Amino acid sequence: MRVTTVVIGGGHSGLAISKCLTDRSIDHVVIERGEVANSWKSQRWDSLRLLTPNWLTRLPGHAYKGDQPDEFMGMPELIDFIESYSTAISAPMQGDTTVTSVRRQNGGYEVVTDQGTWQCATVVVASGACNVAAVPDVAAGLPDSVSSVTPLEYRNSDQLADGGVLVVGASATGAQLADEIHRSGRPVTISVGEHVRMPRTYRGRDVQWWMDAAGLLDESHTEVDDIVRARHVPSPQLVGSPERASVDLNTLVESGIELRGRLGGIRDGVAQFSGGFRNHCMLADLKMNRLLNTFDEWATESSCDEVADSHRFEPTRIEDEPPLEMNLASGQIQTVVWATGFRPDHSWLDVPVFDRKGRLEHDGGVLDSPGMYVMGMPFLRRRKSSFIHGAEDDANDLTDHLASHLDSMVA
Ligand SMILES: Cc1cc2nc3c(=O)[nH]c(=O)nc-3n(C[C@H](O)[C@H](O)[C@H](O)COP(=O)(O)OP(=O)(O)OC[C@H]3O[C@@H](n4cnc5c(N)ncnc54)[C@H](O)[C@@H]3O)c2cc1C
């Protein structure tokens, strides 16, 4: 089979670029191993709501049209949003088809799938940034008596054994799951490393409103000092709830959850936590206050009077240094939740586009292999790139690049 462009992945990123390719009459196919929005259907927990408000949930030519712009979509609503987008743009989807290899061939590419092989001039890798749970090596030391679960497998607390739970990681996922599991009546401890503290609302406005208004979401990959680091910053401690509640270490402690430092190792069944807990918390408070300063400066400079008075939040309460060890073999902990981040799976990509650490190397989504692109990675071209609404600008830019490449092939 032959086509000009193969898009790999039928999530929102693949669909956004499909729309831009269609607008330019570039013939293409979107190859998806499952169905449209597969990741949201098969790899997310039941209670998850977006942490971005509905007014930010938009794709090229398609925006949220409901009457609750400031609320946060749950999974059924989001899946419906992405599916109706696919229908509206008549995306040329080829579902239930897994790409098993991509290699260069005759100046273009050969895309091998379990349903046949495609020849094409250009490829867009939109297969997701969160295909695999990044479980640390220390997990190998977990005693046999303790079960482990990743956020990609977790659906709800009913699937956990009764008894204590250790959640490792305190970014958006870890904080949300610790809170949910604790509400099920289980004692919960959360291990906290580097984290990003962010209030849900500030001066009467949602934090995403501030991020958008102050221009931070549009910050370009060429403007930040250290793009490699920026692409690996943990997700902020945020939850999208009808109550617009903040979720941070203070609220977790108030509800009865215990805190520990970063999990450094497990030796003879004993978890060992870092002594840097206080530093991690102080750094997170410092960075949050810097962000609030940026918001305040923007409000002053732009004479914005639609916001309440400036204020600061209570620092993270660190009354005592938490214990540095926990015996995981004592029966106190029955389950460990590895909320330690995600990574993409590009194991099927047989093109030399990886760095020394095996990560896809790209310049704003343009790979060092002519006619090959990637979408949906953190801070791909802008800070908003990994969010749903970030796909529009990235897809437009990369389609421009891809179209120029096609022009250069025929010239
Ligand atoms: C827990 C969690 C919460 C998030 N919350 C928010 C939020 O609140 N707001 C927000 O804007 N963003 C959020 N994101 C980030 C982001 O929107 C999602 O990661 C989103 O799923 C990325 O879209 P995508 O299209 O790039 O990738 P995906 O949605 O993962 O789509 C990739 C598609 O590629 C397919 N695929 C993968 N490999 C192959 C292959 N070899 N062959 C064929 N098909 C393949 C997959 O089945 C999948 O359907 C969240 C992410 C996670 C993990």
PDB file of C-alpha atoms in Angstrom, residues 5-31 59-61 85 89 91-92 122-127 364-366 371-376 380-381 388 390-403:
ATOM      1  CA  THR A   5       2.011  10.310   4.880  1.00  0.00           C
ATOM      2  CA  VAL A   6       1.513   7.694   7.554  1.00  0.00           C
ATOM      3  CA  VAL A   7       0.397   9.051  10.942  1.00  0.00           C
ATOM      4  CA  ILE A   8       1.006   6.529  13.724  1.00  0.00           C
ATOM      5  CA  GLY A   9      -1.516   6.873  16.564  1.00  0.00           C
ATOM      6  CA  GLY A  10      -5.196   7.787  16.723  1.00  0.00           C
ATOM      7  CA  GLY A  11      -5.114   9.917  19.876  1.00  0.00           C
ATOM      8  CA  HIS A  12      -5.772  13.649  19.803  1.00  0.00           C
ATOM      9  CA  SER A  13      -2.258  14.397  18.446  1.00  0.00           C
ATOM     10  CA  GLY A  14      -2.640  12.070  15.457  1.00  0.00           C
ATOM     11  CA  LEU A  15      -6.102  13.461  14.735  1.00  0.00           C
ATOM     12  CA  ALA A  16      -4.936  17.092  14.991  1.00  0.00           C
ATOM     13  CA  ILE A  17      -2.231  16.547  12.385  1.00  0.00           C
ATOM     14  CA  SER A  18      -4.631  14.516  10.259  1.00  0.00           C
ATOM     15  CA  LYS A  19      -6.935  17.575  10.108  1.00  0.00           C
ATOM     16  CA  CYS A  20      -4.027  19.823   9.068  1.00  0.00           C
ATOM     17  CA  LEU A  21      -2.909  17.328   6.389  1.00  0.00           C
ATOM     18  CA  THR A  22      -6.473  17.099   5.036  1.00  0.00           C
ATOM     19  CA  ASP A  23      -6.693  20.907   4.903  1.00  0.00           C
ATOM     20  CA  ARG A  24      -3.643  20.829   2.622  1.00  0.00           C
ATOM     21  CA  SER A  25      -4.914  17.892   0.576  1.00  0.00           C
ATOM     22  CA  ILE A  26      -1.996  15.688   1.651  1.00  0.00           C
ATOM     23  CA  ASP A  27      -3.218  12.114   1.396  1.00  0.00           C
ATOM     24  CA  HIS A  28      -2.533  10.081   4.502  1.00  0.00           C
ATOM     25  CA  VAL A  29      -3.675   7.283   6.777  1.00  0.00           C
ATOM     26  CA  VAL A  30      -3.912   7.276  10.593  1.00  0.00           C
ATOM     27  CA  ILE A  31      -2.823   3.875  11.870  1.00  0.00           C
ATOM     28  CA  LEU A  59      -8.401  20.844  18.715  1.00  0.00           C
ATOM     29  CA  PRO A  60      -7.962  22.378  15.245  1.00  0.00           C
ATOM     30  CA  GLY A  61     -11.445  23.500  14.176  1.00  0.00           C
ATOM     31  CA  TYR A  85     -13.633  15.119  16.368  1.00  0.00           C
ATOM     32  CA  ILE A  89     -12.806  15.674  10.293  1.00  0.00           C
ATOM     33  CA  ALA A  91     -10.049  11.083   9.707  1.00  0.00           C
ATOM     34  CA  PRO A  92      -8.762   8.276   7.448  1.00  0.00           C
ATOM     35  CA  THR A 122       6.673  11.072   5.325  1.00  0.00           C
ATOM     36  CA  VAL A 123       5.827   9.708   8.777  1.00  0.00           C
ATOM     37  CA  VAL A 124       4.335  11.423  11.824  1.00  0.00           C
ATOM     38  CA  VAL A 125       4.901   9.531  15.065  1.00  0.00           C
ATOM     39  CA  ALA A 126       1.883  10.386  17.260  1.00  0.00           C
ATOM     40  CA  SER A 127       1.928   7.229  19.332  1.00  0.00           C
ATOM     41  CA  GLY A 364      10.633  20.919  17.974  1.00  0.00           C
ATOM     42  CA  GLY A 365       9.131  17.688  16.614  1.00  0.00           C
ATOM     43  CA  VAL A 366      11.385  17.505  13.533  1.00  0.00           C
ATOM     44  CA  GLY A 371      10.277  13.647   6.369  1.00  0.00           C
ATOM     45  CA  MET A 372       9.884  12.196   9.867  1.00  0.00           C
ATOM     46  CA  TYR A 373       8.100  14.049  12.691  1.00  0.00           C
ATOM     47  CA  VAL A 374       6.843  13.465  16.220  1.00  0.00           C
ATOM     48  CA  MET A 375       3.802  14.959  17.975  1.00  0.00           C
ATOM     49  CA  GLY A 376       2.546  14.909  21.569  1.00  0.00           C
ATOM     50  CA  LEU A 380       7.675  19.543  21.958  1.00  0.00           C
ATOM     51  CA  ARG A 381       7.489  23.093  20.572  1.00  0.00           C
ATOM     52  CA  ILE A 388      -4.755  18.648  24.331  1.00  0.00           C
ATOM     53  CA  GLY A 390      -1.285  22.369  22.536  1.00  0.00           C
ATOM     54  CA  ALA A 391      -1.687  20.052  19.550  1.00  0.00           C
ATOM     55  CA  GLU A 392      -3.193  22.722  17.277  1.00  0.00           C
ATOM     56  CA  ASP A 393      -0.189  25.027  16.940  1.00  0.00           C
ATOM     57  CA  ASP A 394       2.267  22.121  16.837  1.00  0.00           C
ATOM     58  CA  ALA A 395       0.269  20.329  14.142  1.00  0.00           C
ATOM     59  CA  ASN A 396       0.097  23.499  12.024  1.00  0.00           C
ATOM     60  CA  ASP A 397       3.849  24.131  12.342  1.00  0.00           C
ATOM     61  CA  LEU A 398       4.833  20.545  11.600  1.00  0.00           C
ATOM     62  CA  THR A 399       2.437  20.331   8.646  1.00  0.00           C
ATOM     63  CA  ASP A 400       4.143  23.426   7.192  1.00  0.00           C
ATOM     64  CA  HIS A 401       7.499  21.682   7.562  1.00  0.00           C
ATOM     65  CA  LEU A 402       6.196  18.416   6.130  1.00  0.00           C
ATOM     66  CA  ALA A 403       4.609  20.187   3.120  1.00  0.00           C
TER      67      ALA A 403
END
